[in-house]
Short mmCIF file of C-alpha atoms and ligand atoms in Angstrom, two decimals:
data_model
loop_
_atom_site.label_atom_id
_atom_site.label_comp_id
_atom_site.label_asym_id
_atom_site.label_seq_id
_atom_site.Cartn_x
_atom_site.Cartn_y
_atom_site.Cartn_z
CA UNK K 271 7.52 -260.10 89.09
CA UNK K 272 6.66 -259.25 92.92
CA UNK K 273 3.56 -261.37 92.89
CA UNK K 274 2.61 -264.32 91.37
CA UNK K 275 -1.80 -265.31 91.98
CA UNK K 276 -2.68 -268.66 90.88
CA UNK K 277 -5.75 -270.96 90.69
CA UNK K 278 -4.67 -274.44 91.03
CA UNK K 279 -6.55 -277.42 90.20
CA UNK K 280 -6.63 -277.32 86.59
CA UNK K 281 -3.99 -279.74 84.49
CA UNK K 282 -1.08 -278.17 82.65
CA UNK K 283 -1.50 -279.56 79.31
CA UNK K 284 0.38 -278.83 75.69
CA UNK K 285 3.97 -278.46 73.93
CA UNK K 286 6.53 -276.57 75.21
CA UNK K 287 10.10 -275.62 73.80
CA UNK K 288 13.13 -275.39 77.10
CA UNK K 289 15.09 -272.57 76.95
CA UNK K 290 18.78 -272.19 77.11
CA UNK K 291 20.46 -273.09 79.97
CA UNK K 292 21.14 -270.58 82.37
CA UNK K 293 24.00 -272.69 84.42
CA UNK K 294 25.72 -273.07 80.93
CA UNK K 295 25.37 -269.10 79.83
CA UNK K 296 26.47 -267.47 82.80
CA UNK K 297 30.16 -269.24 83.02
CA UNK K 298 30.28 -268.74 78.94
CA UNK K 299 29.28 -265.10 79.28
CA UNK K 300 32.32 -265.15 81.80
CA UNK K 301 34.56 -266.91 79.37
CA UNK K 302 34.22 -263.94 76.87
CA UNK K 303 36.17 -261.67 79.31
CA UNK K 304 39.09 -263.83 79.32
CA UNK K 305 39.34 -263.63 75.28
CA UNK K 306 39.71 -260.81 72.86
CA UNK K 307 37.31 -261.73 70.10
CA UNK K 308 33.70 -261.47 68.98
CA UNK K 309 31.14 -263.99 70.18
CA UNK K 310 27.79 -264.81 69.28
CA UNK K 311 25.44 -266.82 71.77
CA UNK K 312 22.39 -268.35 70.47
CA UNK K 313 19.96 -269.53 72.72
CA UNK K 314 20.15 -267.44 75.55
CA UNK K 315 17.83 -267.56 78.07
CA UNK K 316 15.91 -263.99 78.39
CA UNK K 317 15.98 -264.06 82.47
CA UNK K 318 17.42 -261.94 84.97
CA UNK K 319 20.87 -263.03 85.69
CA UNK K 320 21.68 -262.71 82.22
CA UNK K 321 21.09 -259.10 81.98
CA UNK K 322 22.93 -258.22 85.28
CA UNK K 323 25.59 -260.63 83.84
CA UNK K 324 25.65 -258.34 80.85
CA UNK K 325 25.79 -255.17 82.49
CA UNK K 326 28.90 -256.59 84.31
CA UNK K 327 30.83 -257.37 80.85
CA UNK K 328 29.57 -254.03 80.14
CA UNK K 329 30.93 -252.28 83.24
CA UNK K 330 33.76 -253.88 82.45
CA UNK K 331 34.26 -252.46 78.85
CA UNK K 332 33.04 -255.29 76.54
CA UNK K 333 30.44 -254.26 74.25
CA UNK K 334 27.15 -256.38 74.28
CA UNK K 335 23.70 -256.60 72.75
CA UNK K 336 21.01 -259.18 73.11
CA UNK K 337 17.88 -259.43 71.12
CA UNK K 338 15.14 -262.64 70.94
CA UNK K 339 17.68 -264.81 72.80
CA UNK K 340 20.52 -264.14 70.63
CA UNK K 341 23.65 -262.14 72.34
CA UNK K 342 26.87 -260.75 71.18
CA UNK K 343 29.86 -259.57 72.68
CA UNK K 344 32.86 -257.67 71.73
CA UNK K 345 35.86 -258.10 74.11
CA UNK K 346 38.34 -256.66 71.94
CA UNK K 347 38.85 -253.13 73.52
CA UNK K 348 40.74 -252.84 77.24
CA UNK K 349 38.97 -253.81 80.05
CA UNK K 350 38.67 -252.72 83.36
CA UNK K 351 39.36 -255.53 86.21
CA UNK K 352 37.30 -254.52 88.99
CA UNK K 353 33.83 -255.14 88.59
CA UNK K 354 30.50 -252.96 89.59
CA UNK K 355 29.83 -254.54 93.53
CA UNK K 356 26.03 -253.40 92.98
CA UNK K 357 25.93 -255.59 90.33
CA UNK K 358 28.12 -258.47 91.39
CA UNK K 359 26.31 -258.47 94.93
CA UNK K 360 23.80 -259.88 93.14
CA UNK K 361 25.14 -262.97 91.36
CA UNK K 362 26.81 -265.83 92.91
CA UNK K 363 28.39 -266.85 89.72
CA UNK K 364 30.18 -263.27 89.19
CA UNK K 365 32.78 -264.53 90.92
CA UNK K 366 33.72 -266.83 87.62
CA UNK K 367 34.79 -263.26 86.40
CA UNK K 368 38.16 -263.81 88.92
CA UNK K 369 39.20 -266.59 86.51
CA UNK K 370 38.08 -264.69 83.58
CA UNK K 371 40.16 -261.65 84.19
CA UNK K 372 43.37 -263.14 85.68
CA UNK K 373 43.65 -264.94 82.57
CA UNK K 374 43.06 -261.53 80.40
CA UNK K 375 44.84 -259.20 82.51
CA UNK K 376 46.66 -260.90 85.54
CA UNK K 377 44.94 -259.31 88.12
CA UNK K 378 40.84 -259.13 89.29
CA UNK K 379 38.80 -257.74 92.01
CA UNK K 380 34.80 -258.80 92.40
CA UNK K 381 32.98 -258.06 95.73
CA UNK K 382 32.04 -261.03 97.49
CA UNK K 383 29.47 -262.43 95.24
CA UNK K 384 25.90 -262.85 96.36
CA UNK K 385 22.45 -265.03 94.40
CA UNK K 386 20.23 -266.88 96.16
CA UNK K 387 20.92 -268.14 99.52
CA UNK K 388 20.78 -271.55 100.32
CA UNK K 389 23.15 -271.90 103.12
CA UNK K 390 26.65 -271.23 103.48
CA UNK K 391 28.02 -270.66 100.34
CA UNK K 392 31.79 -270.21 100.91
CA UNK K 393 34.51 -270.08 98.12
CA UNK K 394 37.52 -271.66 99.62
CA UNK K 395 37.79 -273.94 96.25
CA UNK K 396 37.96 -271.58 94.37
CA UNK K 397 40.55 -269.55 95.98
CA UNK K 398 42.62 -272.46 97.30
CA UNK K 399 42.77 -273.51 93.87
CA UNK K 400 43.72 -270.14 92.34
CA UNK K 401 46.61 -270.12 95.16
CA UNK K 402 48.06 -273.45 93.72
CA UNK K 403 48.36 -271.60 90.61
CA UNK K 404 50.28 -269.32 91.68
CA UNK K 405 47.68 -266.66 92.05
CA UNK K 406 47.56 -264.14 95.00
CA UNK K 407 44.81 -263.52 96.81
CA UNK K 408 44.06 -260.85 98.98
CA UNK K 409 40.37 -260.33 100.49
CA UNK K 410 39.90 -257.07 101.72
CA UNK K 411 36.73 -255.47 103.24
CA UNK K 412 34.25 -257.29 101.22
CA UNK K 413 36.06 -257.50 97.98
CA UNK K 414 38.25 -260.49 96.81
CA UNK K 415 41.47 -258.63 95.05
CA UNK K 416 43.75 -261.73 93.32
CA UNK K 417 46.85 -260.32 91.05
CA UNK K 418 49.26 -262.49 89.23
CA UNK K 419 48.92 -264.46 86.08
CA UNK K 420 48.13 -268.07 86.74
CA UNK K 421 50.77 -270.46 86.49
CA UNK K 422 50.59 -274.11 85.03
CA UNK K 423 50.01 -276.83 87.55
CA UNK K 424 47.65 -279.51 88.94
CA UNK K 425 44.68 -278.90 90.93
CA UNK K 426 43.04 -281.08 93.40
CA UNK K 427 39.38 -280.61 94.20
CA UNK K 428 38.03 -282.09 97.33
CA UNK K 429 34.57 -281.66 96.38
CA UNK K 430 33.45 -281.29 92.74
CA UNK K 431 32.41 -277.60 92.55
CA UNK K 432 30.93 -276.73 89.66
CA UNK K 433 31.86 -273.08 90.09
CA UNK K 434 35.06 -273.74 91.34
CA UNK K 435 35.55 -276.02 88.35
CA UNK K 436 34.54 -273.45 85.72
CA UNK K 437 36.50 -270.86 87.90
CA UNK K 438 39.72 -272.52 87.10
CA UNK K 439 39.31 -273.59 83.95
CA UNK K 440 38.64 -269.77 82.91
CA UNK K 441 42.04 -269.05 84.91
CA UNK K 442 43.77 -271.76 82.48
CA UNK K 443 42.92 -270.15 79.75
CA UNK K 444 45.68 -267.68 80.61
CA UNK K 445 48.27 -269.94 82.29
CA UNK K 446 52.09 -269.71 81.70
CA UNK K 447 51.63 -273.83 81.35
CA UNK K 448 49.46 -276.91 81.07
CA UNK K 449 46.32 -277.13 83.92
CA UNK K 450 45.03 -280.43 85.51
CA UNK K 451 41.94 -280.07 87.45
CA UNK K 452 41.40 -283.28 89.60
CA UNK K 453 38.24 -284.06 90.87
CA UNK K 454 36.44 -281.52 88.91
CA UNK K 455 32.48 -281.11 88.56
CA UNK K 456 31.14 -283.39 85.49
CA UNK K 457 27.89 -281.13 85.59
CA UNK K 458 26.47 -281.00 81.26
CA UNK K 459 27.47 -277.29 81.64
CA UNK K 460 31.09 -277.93 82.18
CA UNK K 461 31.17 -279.67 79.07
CA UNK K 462 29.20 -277.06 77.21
CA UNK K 463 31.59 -274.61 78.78
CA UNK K 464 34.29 -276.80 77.53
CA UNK K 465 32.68 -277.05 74.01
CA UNK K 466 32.32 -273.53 73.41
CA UNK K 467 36.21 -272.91 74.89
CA UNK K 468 37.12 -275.10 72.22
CA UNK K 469 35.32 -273.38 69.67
CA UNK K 470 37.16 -270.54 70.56
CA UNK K 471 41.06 -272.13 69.91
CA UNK K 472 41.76 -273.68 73.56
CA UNK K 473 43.18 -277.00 74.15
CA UNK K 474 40.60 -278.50 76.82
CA UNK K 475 40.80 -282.45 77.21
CA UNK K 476 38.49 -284.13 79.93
CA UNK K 477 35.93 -282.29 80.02
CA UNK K 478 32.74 -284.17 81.64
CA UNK K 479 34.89 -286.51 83.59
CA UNK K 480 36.74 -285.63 87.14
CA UNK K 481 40.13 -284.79 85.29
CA UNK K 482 40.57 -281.86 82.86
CA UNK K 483 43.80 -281.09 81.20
CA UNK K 484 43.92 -277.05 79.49
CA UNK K 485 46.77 -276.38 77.78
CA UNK K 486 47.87 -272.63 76.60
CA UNK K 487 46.72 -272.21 73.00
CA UNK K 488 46.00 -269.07 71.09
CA UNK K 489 42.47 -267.75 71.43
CA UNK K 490 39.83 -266.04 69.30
CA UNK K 491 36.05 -265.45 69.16
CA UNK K 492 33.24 -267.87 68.27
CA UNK K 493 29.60 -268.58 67.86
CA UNK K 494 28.20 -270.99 70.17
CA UNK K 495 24.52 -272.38 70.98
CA UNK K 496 23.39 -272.43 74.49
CA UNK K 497 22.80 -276.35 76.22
CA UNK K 498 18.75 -276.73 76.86
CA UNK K 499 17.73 -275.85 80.54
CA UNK K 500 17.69 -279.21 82.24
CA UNK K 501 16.73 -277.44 85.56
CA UNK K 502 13.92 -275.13 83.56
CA UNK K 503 12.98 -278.42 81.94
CA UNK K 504 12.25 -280.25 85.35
CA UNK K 505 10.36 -277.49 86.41
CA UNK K 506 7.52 -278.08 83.80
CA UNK K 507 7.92 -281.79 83.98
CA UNK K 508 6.91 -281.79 87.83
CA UNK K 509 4.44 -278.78 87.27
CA UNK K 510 2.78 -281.30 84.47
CA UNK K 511 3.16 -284.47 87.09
CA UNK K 512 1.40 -282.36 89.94
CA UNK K 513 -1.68 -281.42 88.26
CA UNK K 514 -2.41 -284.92 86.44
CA UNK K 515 -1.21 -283.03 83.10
CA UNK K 516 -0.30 -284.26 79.57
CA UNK K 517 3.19 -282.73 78.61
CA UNK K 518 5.41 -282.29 75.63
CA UNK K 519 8.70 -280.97 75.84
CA UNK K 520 10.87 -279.79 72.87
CA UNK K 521 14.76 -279.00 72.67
CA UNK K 522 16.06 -280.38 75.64
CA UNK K 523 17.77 -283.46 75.75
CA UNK K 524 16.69 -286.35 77.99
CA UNK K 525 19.61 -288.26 78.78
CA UNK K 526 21.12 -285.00 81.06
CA UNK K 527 18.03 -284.99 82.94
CA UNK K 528 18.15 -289.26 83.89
CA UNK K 529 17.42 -289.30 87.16
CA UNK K 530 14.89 -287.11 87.27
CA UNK K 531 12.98 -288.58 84.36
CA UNK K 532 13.79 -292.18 86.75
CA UNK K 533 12.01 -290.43 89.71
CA UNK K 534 9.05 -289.32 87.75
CA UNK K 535 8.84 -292.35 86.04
CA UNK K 536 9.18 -294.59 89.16
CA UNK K 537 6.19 -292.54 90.43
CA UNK K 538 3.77 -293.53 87.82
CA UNK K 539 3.92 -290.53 85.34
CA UNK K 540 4.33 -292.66 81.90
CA UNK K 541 6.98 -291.06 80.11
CA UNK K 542 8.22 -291.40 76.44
CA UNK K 543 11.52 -289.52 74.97
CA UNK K 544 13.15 -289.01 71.75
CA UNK K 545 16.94 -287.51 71.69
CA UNK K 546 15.80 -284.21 71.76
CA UNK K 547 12.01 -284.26 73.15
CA UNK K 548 10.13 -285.60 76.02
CA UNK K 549 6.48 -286.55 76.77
CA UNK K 550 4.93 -286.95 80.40
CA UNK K 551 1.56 -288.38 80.81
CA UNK K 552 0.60 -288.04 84.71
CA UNK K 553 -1.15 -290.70 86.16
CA UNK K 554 -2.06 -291.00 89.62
CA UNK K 555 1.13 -290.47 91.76
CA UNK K 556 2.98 -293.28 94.16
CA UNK K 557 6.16 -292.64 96.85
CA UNK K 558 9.08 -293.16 93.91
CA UNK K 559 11.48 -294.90 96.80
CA UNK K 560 14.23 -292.13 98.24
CA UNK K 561 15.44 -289.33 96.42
CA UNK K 562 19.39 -288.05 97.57
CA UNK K 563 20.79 -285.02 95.52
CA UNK K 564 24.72 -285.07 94.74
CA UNK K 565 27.22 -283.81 92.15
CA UNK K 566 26.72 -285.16 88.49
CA UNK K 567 25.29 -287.81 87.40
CA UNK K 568 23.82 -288.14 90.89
CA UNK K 569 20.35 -286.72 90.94
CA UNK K 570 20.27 -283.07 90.84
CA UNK K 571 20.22 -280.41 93.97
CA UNK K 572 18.31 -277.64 91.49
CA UNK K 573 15.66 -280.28 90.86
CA UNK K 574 14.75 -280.93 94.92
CA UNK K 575 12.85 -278.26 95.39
CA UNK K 576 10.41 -279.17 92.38
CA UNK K 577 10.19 -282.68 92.40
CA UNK K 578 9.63 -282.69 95.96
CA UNK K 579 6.18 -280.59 94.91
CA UNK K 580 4.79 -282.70 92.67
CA UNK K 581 5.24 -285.56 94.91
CA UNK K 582 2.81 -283.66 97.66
CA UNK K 583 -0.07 -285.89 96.77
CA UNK K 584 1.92 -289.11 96.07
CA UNK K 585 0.35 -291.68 98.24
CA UNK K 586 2.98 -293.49 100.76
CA UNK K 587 6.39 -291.37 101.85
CA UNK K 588 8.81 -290.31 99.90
CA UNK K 589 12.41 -289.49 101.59
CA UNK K 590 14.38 -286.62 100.05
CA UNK K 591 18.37 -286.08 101.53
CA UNK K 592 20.23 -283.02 100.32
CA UNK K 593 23.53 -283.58 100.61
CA UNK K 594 25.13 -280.70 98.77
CA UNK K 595 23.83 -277.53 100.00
CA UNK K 596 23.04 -277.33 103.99
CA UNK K 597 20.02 -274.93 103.54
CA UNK K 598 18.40 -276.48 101.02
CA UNK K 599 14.57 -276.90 102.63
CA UNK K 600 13.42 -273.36 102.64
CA UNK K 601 10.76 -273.56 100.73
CA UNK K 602 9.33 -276.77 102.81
CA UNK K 603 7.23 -273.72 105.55
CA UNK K 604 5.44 -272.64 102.38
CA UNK K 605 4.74 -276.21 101.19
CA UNK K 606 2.95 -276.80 104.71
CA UNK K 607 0.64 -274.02 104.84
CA UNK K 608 -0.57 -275.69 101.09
CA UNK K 609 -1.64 -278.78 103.34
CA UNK K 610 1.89 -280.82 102.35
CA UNK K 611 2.83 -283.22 105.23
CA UNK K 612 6.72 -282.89 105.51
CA UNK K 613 8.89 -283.49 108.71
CA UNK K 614 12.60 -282.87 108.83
CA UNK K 615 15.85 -283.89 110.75
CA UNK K 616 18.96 -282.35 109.43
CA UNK K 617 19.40 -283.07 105.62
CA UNK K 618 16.46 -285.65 105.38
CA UNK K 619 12.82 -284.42 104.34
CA UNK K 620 9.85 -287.35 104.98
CA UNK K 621 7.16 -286.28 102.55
CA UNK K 622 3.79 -288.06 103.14
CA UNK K 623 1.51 -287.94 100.52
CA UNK K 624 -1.91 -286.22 101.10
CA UNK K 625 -5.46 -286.53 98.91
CA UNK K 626 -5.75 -282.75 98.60
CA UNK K 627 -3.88 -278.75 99.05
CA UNK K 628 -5.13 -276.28 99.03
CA UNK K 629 -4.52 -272.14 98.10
CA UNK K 630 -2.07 -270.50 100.35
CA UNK K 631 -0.21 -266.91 100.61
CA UNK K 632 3.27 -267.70 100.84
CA UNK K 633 6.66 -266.06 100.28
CA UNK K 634 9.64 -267.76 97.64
CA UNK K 635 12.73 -268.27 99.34
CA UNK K 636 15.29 -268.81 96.42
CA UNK K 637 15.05 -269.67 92.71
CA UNK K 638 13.91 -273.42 93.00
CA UNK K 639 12.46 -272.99 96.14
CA UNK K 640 9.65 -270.32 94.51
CA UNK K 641 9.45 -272.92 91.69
CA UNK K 642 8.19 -275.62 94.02
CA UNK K 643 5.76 -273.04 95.64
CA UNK K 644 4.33 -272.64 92.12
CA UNK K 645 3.94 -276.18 91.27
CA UNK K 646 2.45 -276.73 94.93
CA UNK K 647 0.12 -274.05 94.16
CA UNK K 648 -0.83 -275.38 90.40
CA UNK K 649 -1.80 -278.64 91.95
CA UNK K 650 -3.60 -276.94 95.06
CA UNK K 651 -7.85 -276.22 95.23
CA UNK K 652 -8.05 -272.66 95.45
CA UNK K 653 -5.93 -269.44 94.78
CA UNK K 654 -2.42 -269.07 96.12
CA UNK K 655 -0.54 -265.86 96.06
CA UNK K 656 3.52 -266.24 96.14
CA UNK K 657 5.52 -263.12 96.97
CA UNK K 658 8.61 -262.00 96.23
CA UNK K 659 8.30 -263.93 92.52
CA UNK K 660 11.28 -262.08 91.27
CA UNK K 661 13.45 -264.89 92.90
CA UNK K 662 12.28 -266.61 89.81
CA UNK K 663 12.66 -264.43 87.22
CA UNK K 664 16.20 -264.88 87.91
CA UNK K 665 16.19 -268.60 86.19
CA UNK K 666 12.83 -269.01 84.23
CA UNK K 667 12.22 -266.64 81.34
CA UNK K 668 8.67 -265.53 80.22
CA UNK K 669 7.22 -267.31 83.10
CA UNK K 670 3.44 -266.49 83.20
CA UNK K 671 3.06 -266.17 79.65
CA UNK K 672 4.46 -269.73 79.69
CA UNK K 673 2.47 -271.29 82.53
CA UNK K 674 -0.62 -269.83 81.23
CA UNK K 675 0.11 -271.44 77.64
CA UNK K 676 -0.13 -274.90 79.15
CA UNK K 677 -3.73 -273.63 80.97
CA UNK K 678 -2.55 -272.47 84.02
CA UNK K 679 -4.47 -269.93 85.69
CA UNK K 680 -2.22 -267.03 86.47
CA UNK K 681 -1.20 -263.77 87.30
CA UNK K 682 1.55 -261.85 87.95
CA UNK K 683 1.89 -258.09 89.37
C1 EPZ J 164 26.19 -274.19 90.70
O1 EPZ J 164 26.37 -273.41 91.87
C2 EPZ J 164 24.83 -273.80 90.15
N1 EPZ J 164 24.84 -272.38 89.79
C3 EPZ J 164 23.77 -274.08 91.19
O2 EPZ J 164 22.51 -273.75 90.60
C4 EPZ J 164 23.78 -275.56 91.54
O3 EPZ J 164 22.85 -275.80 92.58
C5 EPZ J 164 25.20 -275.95 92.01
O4 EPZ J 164 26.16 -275.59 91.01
C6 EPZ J 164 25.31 -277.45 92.28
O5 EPZ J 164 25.01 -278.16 91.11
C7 EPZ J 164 25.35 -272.02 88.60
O6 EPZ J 164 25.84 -272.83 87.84
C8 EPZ J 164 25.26 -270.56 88.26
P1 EPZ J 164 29.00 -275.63 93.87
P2 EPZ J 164 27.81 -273.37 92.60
O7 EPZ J 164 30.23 -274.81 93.89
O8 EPZ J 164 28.88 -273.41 91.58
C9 EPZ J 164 30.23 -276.04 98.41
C10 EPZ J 164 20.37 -272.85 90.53
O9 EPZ J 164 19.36 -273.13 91.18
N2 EPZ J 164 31.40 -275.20 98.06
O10 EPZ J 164 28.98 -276.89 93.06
O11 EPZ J 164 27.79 -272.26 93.56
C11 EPZ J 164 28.95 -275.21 98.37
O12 EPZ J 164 28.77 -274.51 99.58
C12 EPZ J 164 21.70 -272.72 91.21
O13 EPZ J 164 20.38 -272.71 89.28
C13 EPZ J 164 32.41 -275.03 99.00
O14 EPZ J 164 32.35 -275.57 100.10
O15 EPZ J 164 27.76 -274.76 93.39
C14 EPZ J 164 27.89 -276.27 98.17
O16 EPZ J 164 27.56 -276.83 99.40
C15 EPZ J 164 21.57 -272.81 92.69
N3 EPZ J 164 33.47 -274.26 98.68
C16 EPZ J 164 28.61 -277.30 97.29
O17 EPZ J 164 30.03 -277.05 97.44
C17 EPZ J 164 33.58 -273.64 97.46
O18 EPZ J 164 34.58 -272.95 97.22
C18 EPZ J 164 28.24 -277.21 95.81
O19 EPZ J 164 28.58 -275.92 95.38
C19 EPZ J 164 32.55 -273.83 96.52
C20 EPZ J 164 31.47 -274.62 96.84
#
């Protein structure tokens, strides 16, 4: 998509099934390069950084197909260990393919990874931590070569980095000895990565807690179904709280997506759940009290952006801090020329509610970012027109046809 047009003032009403997690696919899709087998991935999300993901694996010699969100890969034959840097400039999360392919082959090379940019994005963790295993690492004009095969050993995270976190775990896989990752990310997509490792022979303990133990084990393919999108399932959620809408969601599940549902809740949207379903009914909207992002179970950077929208017309302030990415407000310019009332001073946002927006040519920043401009623009009087839309068909599959399902008026070109 290069443009999305939308008429905003009507409610988003109806049912609506999540689709598969795209934080949880990408670092399994990695996983398959680090094991000889055939896999089989149900639920997968059709969106953009699966495909380029695919045509990595493919670059790299794995054969894959994927078909009405079901994709296989064969990983049997030899692979290459350098992977395309057209391709990989694109994705942030190719560089899970280091961890991937020292534990395959002892050695990798990926250009420095690129995906959306939301401040400095640097990869010390990961490389630090690939150093303690024994792992050399050499960057050299623009491309990250590491050779050796990891070693056993016990690595301490300063931060938990989800990428970092899945990084090493995939470098485990192919360790001389037992693993320990300290301080690792807790994220629901670590443990779905961990759940579908296991499924596939490896001896992963800790997994959703800040200490994970691998141990070598031998290794084989599996089939595996994708976690629901809690990030994709936020985004409708706050699309369905900004326009006063009536909301049903289907296979997610509720309690990874707590403090968001708290937020919304807190701000008057009434709110019922089941284990795997969720109903919001949007009421008129209040200041929830302050929202801070952080690392699992904390509430969620991804779902800043969005919830920040539908809280445009909350009456009172609401006070956002972002304290895991340091460029995490680029889509607050765009909310403004909508009529949103946001000040900012460093990581702190100040949102003050407003009666009305209104339509608004803007331009999406990043993934989440173009999300919010969407909801902001759903919720506005008039027609907004968002350029550069293919930021989100990165993350949110089927997009229109979804948004116009729940009554949205909208276009793409
Ligand atoms: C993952 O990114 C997600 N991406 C992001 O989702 C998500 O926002 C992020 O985790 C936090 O939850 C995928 O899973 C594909 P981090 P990742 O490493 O792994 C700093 C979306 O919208 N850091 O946990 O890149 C880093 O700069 C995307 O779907 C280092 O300093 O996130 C950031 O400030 C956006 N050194 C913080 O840690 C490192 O080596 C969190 O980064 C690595 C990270």
């Amino acid at each position: 998509m290069e443009t999305i047009r939308i008429t905003g003032g009507r409610p988003l009403r109806g049912t609506l099934a999540v689709q598969g997690s795209k934080n949880a696919v990408l670092p399994i899709l990695a996983a398959t390069a680090a094991i000889p087998g055939r896999f089989l991935l149900r639920n997968c999300p059709a969106i953009r950084d699966v495909t380029v993901t695919l045509a990595l694996l493919a670059g790299l010699g794995l054969r894959t197909t994927m078909e009405h969100g079901l994709v296989t890969v064969d990983s049997r034959g030899p692979l290459g260990s350098a992977s395309d840097p057209a391709l990989a400039g694109k994705l942030r999360s190719s560089v899970l393919l280091l961890g991937a392919l020292l534990a395959r082959l002892g050695e990798a090379e990926i250009p420095l990874p690129g995906g959306c940019v939301l401040g400095k994005r640097p990869l010390d963790l990961h490389l630090r931590g690939l150093e303690t295993l024994g792992v050399r690492v050499c960057p050299e004009n623009g491309r990250l070569l590491c050779r050796g095969r990891p070693e056993g050993g016990t690595v301490i995270l300063p931060y938990p980095s989800v990428g970092a976190t899945e990084n090493l775990m995939l470098a485990a896989l192919g360790a001389t000895g037992p693993v320990c990752l300290i301080g690792a990310a807790q994220e629901p997509e670590i443990r779905d990565l961990a759940a579908f490792l296991t499924d596939c022979g490896a001896d992963i303990t800790g997994a959703g807690t800040p200490c994970i133990r691998i141990r070598p084990a031998p290794l084989h393919g599996a089939v595996h179904r994708i976690l629901p999108d809690r990030m994709e399932a936020a985004t409708w959620l706050c699309a369905a709280a900004a326009t006063g809408g009536d909301l049903t969601l289907t296979n997610l599940l509720p309690d990874q997506l707590r403090p968001v549902i708290d937020v919304l809740r807190r701000a008057g949207c009434e709110i019922t759940e089941s284990q795997t379903s969720l109903s919001l009914r949007a009421g008129s909207l209040q200041a929830p009290g302050a929202v801070v992002t952080g690392p699992y179970p904390a509430f969620p950077t991804d779902a800043q952006a969005t919830v920040m929208a539908a809280l445009l017309r909350a009456s009172g302030v609401t006070l956002f801090q972002e304290t895991v990415f340091s460029n995490r407000f680029r889509h607050i310019p765009a909310l403004r020329a909508m009529g949103a009332r946001i000040e900012t001073t460093g990581d702190l946002a100040r949102v003050r509610g407003v009666s009305a927006l209104h339509g608004a040519v803007v331009t999406a920043t990043d993934l989440r970012g173009g999300a919010a401009m969407v909801i902001a623009a759903l919720a506005a009087q008039g027609e907004s027109q968002i350029h550069d839309a293919w930021h989100l068909d990165r993350g949110y599959g089927d997009f229109i046809l979804r948004l116009r399902a729940l009554g949205a008026e909208a276009h793409s070109t």
